[in-house]
Short mmCIF file of C-alpha atoms in Angstrom, two decimals:
data_model
loop_
_atom_site.label_atom_id
_atom_site.label_comp_id
_atom_site.label_asym_id
_atom_site.label_seq_id
_atom_site.Cartn_x
_atom_site.Cartn_y
_atom_site.Cartn_z
CA MET S 19 -28.36 5.60 46.14
CA LYS S 20 -26.71 3.98 43.15
CA ARG S 21 -25.96 6.42 40.35
CA ALA S 22 -27.54 5.48 37.03
CA ALA S 23 -25.12 4.68 34.25
CA LEU S 24 -24.81 7.32 31.56
CA PRO S 25 -26.26 6.34 28.19
CA TYR S 26 -23.57 5.15 25.77
CA ALA S 27 -24.34 7.96 23.32
CA LEU S 28 -23.80 10.56 26.04
CA VAL S 29 -20.55 8.96 27.15
CA THR S 30 -19.38 9.09 23.55
CA CYS S 31 -20.31 12.76 23.27
CA LEU S 32 -18.47 13.67 26.46
CA ALA S 33 -15.33 11.97 25.15
CA PHE S 34 -15.14 14.03 21.96
CA THR S 35 -15.35 17.68 21.02
CA ALA S 36 -18.18 17.10 18.56
CA CYS S 37 -21.46 15.56 19.64
CA ALA S 38 -23.51 15.24 16.49
CA SER S 39 -25.59 12.63 14.79
CA ALA S 40 -25.27 11.79 11.11
CA ALA S 41 -28.26 14.02 10.41
CA ASP S 42 -26.47 17.01 11.96
CA VAL S 43 -23.34 16.76 9.83
CA PRO S 44 -23.37 19.01 6.75
CA PRO S 45 -22.97 17.09 3.47
CA GLY S 46 -20.46 18.02 0.81
CA MET S 47 -16.71 18.18 0.38
CA HIS S 48 -14.55 19.51 3.20
CA ALA S 49 -10.82 20.09 2.60
CA GLY S 50 -7.87 21.36 4.58
CA THR S 51 -4.41 20.56 5.91
CA LEU S 52 -3.30 18.63 8.97
CA GLU S 53 0.40 18.64 9.89
CA HIS S 54 1.47 19.51 6.32
CA ALA S 55 -0.79 16.84 4.78
CA ASN S 56 -3.70 17.95 2.61
CA TYR S 57 -6.92 16.04 3.13
CA ARG S 58 -10.45 15.86 1.84
CA ILE S 59 -13.60 14.60 3.48
CA ASP S 60 -16.68 13.79 1.40
CA ILE S 61 -20.04 13.36 3.14
CA PRO S 62 -23.04 12.25 1.05
CA GLU S 63 -26.46 13.84 1.27
CA LYS S 64 -27.89 10.80 3.04
CA TRP S 65 -24.99 9.80 5.23
CA ASN S 66 -25.49 6.43 6.89
CA GLY S 67 -23.28 7.37 9.82
CA ASP S 68 -20.34 5.14 8.82
CA LEU S 69 -16.91 6.21 7.56
CA VAL S 70 -14.39 4.85 5.05
CA MET S 71 -10.77 5.93 5.54
CA LEU S 72 -9.08 5.68 2.13
CA MET S 73 -5.31 5.30 1.64
CA HIS S 74 -4.01 5.97 -1.87
CA GLY S 75 -1.09 4.35 -3.69
CA TYR S 76 2.43 5.36 -4.64
CA GLN S 77 2.98 8.89 -5.93
CA PRO S 78 6.38 9.79 -7.44
CA VAL S 79 8.19 12.62 -5.72
CA GLY S 80 7.33 15.86 -7.49
CA ALA S 81 4.04 14.65 -8.96
CA PRO S 82 1.60 17.59 -9.07
CA ASN S 83 -1.16 17.66 -6.49
CA ALA S 84 -4.39 19.56 -7.01
CA THR S 85 -5.93 21.81 -4.38
CA PRO S 86 -8.36 20.77 -3.10
CA MET S 87 -7.15 17.20 -3.10
CA GLU S 88 -8.62 15.07 -5.87
CA PRO S 89 -10.55 12.00 -4.71
CA ALA S 90 -9.37 8.49 -5.45
CA ASP S 91 -11.40 6.71 -8.13
CA ALA S 92 -13.14 4.45 -5.61
CA THR S 93 -14.49 7.41 -3.62
CA SER S 94 -17.72 7.58 -5.60
CA VAL S 95 -18.40 3.89 -4.92
CA PHE S 96 -18.50 4.44 -1.17
CA LEU S 97 -20.42 7.72 -1.40
CA LYS S 98 -23.16 6.04 -3.46
CA GLU S 99 -23.45 3.45 -0.70
CA GLY S 100 -24.03 6.22 1.86
CA TYR S 101 -20.59 6.23 3.49
CA ALA S 102 -18.53 9.29 4.29
CA VAL S 103 -15.00 9.10 2.88
CA ALA S 104 -11.88 10.69 4.38
CA GLN S 105 -8.51 10.57 2.64
CA SER S 106 -5.14 12.18 3.24
CA GLN S 107 -2.69 13.27 0.55
CA PHE S 108 0.09 12.32 3.03
CA ALA S 109 2.80 14.74 4.04
CA SER S 110 5.30 13.39 1.53
CA GLN S 111 5.41 11.49 -1.74
CA GLY S 112 7.37 8.43 -2.75
CA TRP S 113 7.74 5.59 -0.23
CA ALA S 114 5.57 7.55 2.22
CA VAL S 115 4.52 4.60 4.37
CA SER S 116 5.41 6.18 7.72
CA ASP S 117 3.73 9.46 6.79
CA ALA S 118 0.72 7.60 5.40
CA ILE S 119 0.10 5.70 8.63
CA ALA S 120 0.48 8.78 10.83
CA ASP S 121 -1.48 11.13 8.55
CA ASN S 122 -4.33 8.66 8.12
CA GLU S 123 -4.67 8.14 11.86
CA ARG S 124 -4.52 11.88 12.49
CA LEU S 125 -7.30 12.43 9.95
CA ARG S 126 -9.43 9.67 11.44
CA GLN S 127 -9.24 11.29 14.87
CA TYR S 128 -9.90 14.71 13.35
CA PHE S 129 -13.08 13.44 11.70
CA GLU S 130 -14.40 12.08 14.99
CA LYS S 131 -13.64 15.27 16.90
CA THR S 132 -14.86 17.68 14.21
CA TYR S 133 -17.92 15.98 12.72
CA ALA S 134 -19.23 12.94 14.55
CA ARG S 135 -18.06 9.59 15.80
CA PRO S 136 -19.01 7.09 13.07
CA GLY S 137 -21.05 4.06 13.91
CA HIS S 138 -18.48 1.98 12.03
CA THR S 139 -15.14 2.94 10.49
CA TYR S 140 -13.68 0.90 7.64
CA LEU S 141 -10.21 1.19 6.14
CA TYR S 142 -9.54 0.84 2.42
CA GLY S 143 -6.06 0.88 0.89
CA PHE S 144 -4.83 0.12 -2.61
CA SER S 145 -1.38 -0.45 -4.11
CA LEU S 146 1.25 0.99 -1.73
CA GLY S 147 -1.68 2.22 0.36
CA GLY S 148 -2.39 -1.46 0.97
CA LEU S 149 0.90 -1.79 2.85
CA ALA S 150 0.05 1.24 4.97
CA ALA S 151 -3.47 -0.08 5.54
CA ALA S 152 -2.21 -3.48 6.72
CA ALA S 153 0.24 -1.79 9.08
CA SER S 154 -2.53 0.52 10.33
CA ILE S 155 -4.89 -2.28 11.35
CA GLU S 156 -1.99 -4.01 13.09
CA ARG S 157 -1.07 -0.82 14.99
CA TYR S 158 -4.60 0.43 15.70
CA PRO S 159 -6.65 -2.75 16.15
CA HIS S 160 -9.56 -1.01 17.88
CA ALA S 161 -9.97 1.87 15.43
CA TYR S 162 -11.66 -0.08 12.63
CA THR S 163 -14.62 -2.36 12.10
CA GLY S 164 -12.98 -3.94 9.06
CA ALA S 165 -10.46 -3.36 6.28
CA MET S 166 -10.28 -3.90 2.52
CA ILE S 167 -7.07 -4.01 0.49
CA THR S 168 -7.00 -4.27 -3.30
CA CYS S 169 -3.96 -4.66 -5.57
CA GLY S 170 -1.97 -4.21 -2.38
CA LEU S 171 1.76 -4.26 -1.90
CA THR S 172 1.31 -6.18 1.35
CA VAL S 173 4.88 -7.35 1.77
CA SER S 174 7.17 -6.08 4.53
CA THR S 175 9.39 -3.34 3.14
CA PRO S 176 12.74 -5.13 3.71
CA ASP S 177 11.47 -8.26 1.96
CA PHE S 178 9.96 -6.41 -0.98
CA LEU S 179 13.04 -4.26 -1.47
CA ALA S 180 15.27 -7.34 -1.46
CA ARG S 181 13.13 -9.66 -3.61
CA GLY S 182 11.02 -7.22 -5.59
CA VAL S 183 13.38 -4.32 -6.30
CA VAL S 184 17.09 -5.00 -5.80
CA GLU S 185 16.97 -8.60 -7.08
CA PRO S 186 15.33 -7.76 -10.45
CA LEU S 187 17.54 -4.72 -11.00
CA ALA S 188 20.73 -6.54 -10.06
CA ALA S 189 19.75 -9.57 -12.17
CA PHE S 190 19.10 -7.33 -15.17
CA ASP S 191 22.50 -5.72 -14.67
CA ALA S 192 24.18 -9.13 -14.52
CA LEU S 193 22.44 -10.44 -17.63
CA ILE S 194 22.44 -7.20 -19.64
CA PRO S 195 25.23 -5.01 -18.22
CA GLY S 196 25.76 -1.32 -18.81
CA VAL S 197 22.18 -0.09 -18.40
CA ILE S 198 21.37 -0.12 -14.68
CA PRO S 199 23.52 2.34 -12.67
CA ASP S 200 25.13 1.39 -9.37
CA LEU S 201 22.14 1.14 -7.02
CA ALA S 202 24.00 2.44 -3.96
CA ALA S 203 26.32 5.09 -5.42
CA PRO S 204 25.40 8.64 -4.33
CA ALA S 205 26.30 9.91 -7.81
CA SER S 206 23.89 7.56 -9.60
CA PRO S 207 20.98 9.36 -11.28
CA PRO S 208 17.55 9.48 -9.62
CA GLY S 209 15.90 7.81 -12.60
CA ILE S 210 16.52 5.72 -15.71
CA SER S 211 14.75 5.71 -19.08
CA PRO S 212 12.33 2.88 -19.89
CA ASP S 213 13.31 3.34 -23.53
CA ASP S 214 16.96 2.53 -22.73
CA ILE S 215 15.85 -0.61 -20.92
CA ALA S 216 13.58 -1.64 -23.81
CA LYS S 217 16.37 -1.16 -26.37
CA ALA S 218 18.76 -3.23 -24.27
CA MET S 219 16.20 -6.03 -23.96
CA GLN S 220 15.62 -6.03 -27.71
CA ALA S 221 19.37 -6.32 -28.26
CA HIS S 222 19.58 -9.29 -25.83
CA PRO S 223 16.41 -11.34 -26.45
CA ALA S 224 17.60 -14.53 -24.72
CA GLN S 225 18.49 -12.71 -21.52
CA ALA S 226 15.29 -10.66 -21.71
CA ALA S 227 13.25 -13.86 -21.97
CA LEU S 228 14.87 -15.19 -18.78
CA LEU S 229 13.95 -12.02 -16.92
CA GLU S 230 10.38 -12.04 -18.23
CA LYS S 231 9.81 -15.65 -17.16
CA ARG S 232 11.41 -15.29 -13.73
CA LEU S 233 9.68 -12.01 -12.89
CA GLN S 234 6.28 -12.91 -14.40
CA GLU S 235 6.36 -9.96 -16.78
CA THR S 236 6.12 -9.26 -20.52
CA PRO S 237 8.38 -7.37 -22.97
CA GLU S 238 5.99 -4.43 -22.67
CA THR S 239 5.71 -4.33 -18.88
CA LEU S 240 9.33 -4.86 -17.84
CA PRO S 241 10.89 -1.56 -19.05
CA PRO S 242 8.51 0.79 -17.21
CA LEU S 243 8.55 -1.51 -14.18
CA PHE S 244 12.35 -1.44 -13.93
CA ALA S 245 12.26 2.36 -14.24
CA LEU S 246 9.64 2.57 -11.50
CA TYR S 247 11.49 0.25 -9.13
CA TYR S 248 14.79 2.05 -9.70
CA MET S 249 13.19 5.45 -9.03
CA ALA S 250 11.43 4.18 -5.89
CA LEU S 251 14.64 2.63 -4.56
CA ARG S 252 16.66 5.79 -5.08
CA GLU S 253 13.97 7.86 -3.38
CA LEU S 254 13.84 5.48 -0.41
CA GLU S 255 17.63 5.54 -0.13
CA GLY S 256 17.33 9.29 0.30
CA ARG S 257 14.84 8.83 3.12
CA ALA S 258 16.78 6.03 4.78
CA GLY S 259 20.26 7.47 4.34
CA GLY S 260 21.79 4.64 2.35
CA MET S 261 21.31 1.23 0.75
CA PRO S 262 18.52 -0.62 2.63
CA VAL S 263 19.39 -4.08 1.24
CA ASP S 264 22.43 -6.27 1.82
CA ASN S 265 22.74 -8.97 -0.85
CA ARG S 266 26.33 -10.09 -0.25
CA LYS S 267 25.25 -13.59 0.80
CA THR S 268 22.10 -13.94 -1.32
CA ASP S 269 21.94 -16.92 -3.66
CA TYR S 270 19.78 -15.96 -6.64
CA LYS S 271 17.90 -18.66 -8.51
CA GLY S 272 15.73 -18.99 -11.60
CA TYR S 273 17.75 -16.96 -14.11
CA GLY S 274 19.16 -19.72 -16.32
CA ASP S 275 22.79 -20.33 -15.41
CA ASP S 276 22.44 -19.30 -11.78
CA THR S 277 26.06 -20.12 -10.95
CA ASP S 278 27.25 -17.66 -13.56
CA LEU S 279 24.69 -15.05 -12.54
CA ASN S 280 25.66 -15.25 -8.86
CA ARG S 281 29.30 -14.89 -9.85
CA ARG S 282 28.66 -11.74 -11.90
CA ILE S 283 25.85 -10.06 -9.96
CA HIS S 284 26.65 -6.79 -8.18
CA ARG S 285 26.90 -7.25 -4.42
CA TYR S 286 25.77 -4.46 -2.11
CA ALA S 287 26.64 -3.95 1.55
CA GLY S 288 23.54 -2.60 3.20
CA SER S 289 23.72 0.43 5.45
CA PRO S 290 22.68 -0.58 9.00
CA GLY S 291 20.76 2.65 9.48
CA ALA S 292 18.96 2.32 6.15
CA MET S 293 18.11 -1.32 6.79
CA SER S 294 16.69 -0.36 10.18
CA TYR S 295 14.62 2.39 8.54
CA ALA S 296 13.16 -0.09 6.05
CA GLN S 297 12.31 -2.50 8.85
CA GLN S 298 10.50 0.21 10.78
CA ASN S 299 8.69 1.50 7.68
CA VAL S 300 7.28 -1.04 7.66
CA THR S 301 7.44 -4.70 8.76
CA LEU S 302 4.15 -6.57 8.90
CA THR S 303 3.32 -9.27 11.46
CA GLY S 304 0.01 -10.76 10.31
CA HIS S 305 -1.59 -9.93 13.66
CA VAL S 306 -5.06 -8.72 12.71
CA GLY S 307 -8.23 -8.86 14.77
CA ILE S 308 -10.90 -7.51 12.43
CA PRO S 309 -12.37 -8.77 9.13
CA LEU S 310 -9.95 -8.21 6.27
CA VAL S 311 -10.90 -8.61 2.60
CA MET S 312 -8.13 -8.73 -0.01
CA GLN S 313 -8.18 -8.92 -3.78
CA TRP S 314 -5.59 -8.73 -6.53
CA ASN S 315 -5.57 -8.58 -10.30
CA THR S 316 -5.07 -11.73 -12.35
CA PHE S 317 -2.09 -10.13 -14.10
CA ASP S 318 -0.49 -7.24 -12.24
CA PRO S 319 2.74 -6.02 -13.84
CA THR S 320 3.55 -3.78 -10.87
CA ILE S 321 2.93 -6.27 -8.06
CA PRO S 322 3.21 -9.72 -9.67
CA SER S 323 1.38 -12.74 -8.33
CA ARG S 324 4.46 -14.11 -6.56
CA PHE S 325 3.80 -11.49 -3.89
CA HIS S 326 0.04 -11.87 -3.59
CA GLY S 327 0.04 -14.72 -1.11
CA VAL S 328 2.70 -13.33 1.23
CA TYR S 329 0.44 -11.44 3.63
CA PRO S 330 -2.45 -13.93 3.58
CA ASP S 331 0.06 -16.64 4.52
CA GLN S 332 1.44 -14.38 7.24
CA VAL S 333 -2.04 -13.76 8.66
CA ARG S 334 -2.80 -17.49 8.70
CA ALA S 335 0.57 -18.32 10.26
CA ALA S 336 -0.18 -15.84 13.04
CA GLY S 337 -3.38 -17.75 13.79
CA ASN S 338 -5.70 -15.09 12.41
CA GLY S 339 -7.01 -16.82 9.31
CA LYS S 340 -10.60 -16.60 10.55
CA TRP S 341 -10.54 -12.86 9.86
CA LEU S 342 -9.24 -13.15 6.30
CA THR S 343 -11.15 -13.35 3.02
CA VAL S 344 -9.20 -13.44 -0.25
CA LEU S 345 -11.47 -12.85 -3.23
CA PRO S 346 -10.81 -14.36 -6.67
CA ALA S 347 -8.43 -12.33 -8.82
CA THR S 348 -9.80 -10.23 -11.66
CA GLY S 349 -8.50 -7.67 -14.15
CA ASN S 350 -5.33 -7.61 -16.23
CA SER S 351 -3.33 -4.59 -15.09
CA HIS S 352 -2.38 -2.89 -11.84
CA CYS S 353 -5.46 -1.96 -9.79
CA ASP S 354 -7.73 -2.93 -12.67
CA PHE S 355 -11.07 -3.07 -10.86
CA THR S 356 -14.47 -1.89 -12.01
CA ASP S 357 -16.83 -0.03 -9.69
CA ALA S 358 -18.86 -3.23 -9.54
CA ASP S 359 -15.75 -5.14 -8.39
CA THR S 360 -15.08 -2.60 -5.64
CA THR S 361 -18.72 -2.57 -4.56
CA ALA S 362 -18.86 -6.37 -4.37
CA ALA S 363 -15.64 -6.57 -2.37
CA PHE S 364 -16.86 -3.93 0.06
CA HIS S 365 -20.20 -5.65 0.48
CA THR S 366 -18.28 -8.79 1.36
CA LEU S 367 -16.34 -6.88 4.01
CA VAL S 368 -19.43 -5.30 5.55
CA GLY S 369 -21.17 -8.66 5.58
CA LYS S 370 -18.22 -10.24 7.40
CA ALA S 371 -18.08 -7.36 9.87
CA LYS S 372 -21.78 -7.64 10.70
CA ALA S 373 -21.79 -11.44 10.96
CA PRO S 374 -22.52 -12.90 14.40
CA GLY S 375 -19.40 -13.13 16.51
CA HIS S 376 -17.69 -10.18 14.85
#
């Protein structure tokens, strides 16, 4: 006699510790720690059975964290739509891409085993969390129904460090020397003052104008941006064990007299171990197999528009353009989205995920 196949729901229950429907899961906020990473899970009163995993952006090392973990601003948007939201604080701060990927996946599995297996799981990442989100859907292609990335730093770490961090800092040092410390020297300070950068720019207006034009910034946005990039680089050097960028053969362009700039610019020999660390944490491939919705701000001083098309082009080059939707840019600062913007982008994602053939 042929044995009848087990119902799918029962198979799912047998595979996980928890076997509960959405109606059985208690609503409210649930917080704790997994492998040294604080987390919070928010379940609305009328949970629709679907889950949003949320990956937050860059946090400077030493920034205070509340207990329980405070929700990201977009959390309320998803809760109002009936979705549960799970988010990890990540085990470390700074360039915590490797921790973010591991901690997010650990939390996703914990949710399934402790509460219920969602009908659909979506991934949302913003800013640096966008890089971790892109890497997560590449590494765990079967874990998610779809993903949304806003104001995302979706550029492979080695490329962003070279073009987005070391190049601007080294160019500033070549054009306006005496302000930026040696980027690779162990004795260099962990941070620099935006005020010192602003004063130097005011004293050298012609050189400052070249930097602003080339880097798509303004006199107001460049000083804090240089301070942020310098701090992030020094923190990552600590993780990686040295300088992660080698610019000895790089030919820099777009800074006025490029011949003179390339003659005077500081050249750094990258540490092989640090460069390998940057490549592993993380290099994107563009290999996605689920709907992906992306959106940036019209003017983003932290992640300028010259980086916005990098990952979409990578996805298309990998032959996966059918999964990608890039929404029109909006807003005039980093991660400048209204709740209505976030809701509309998420509705687009869900619509793509539920379309025939997906």
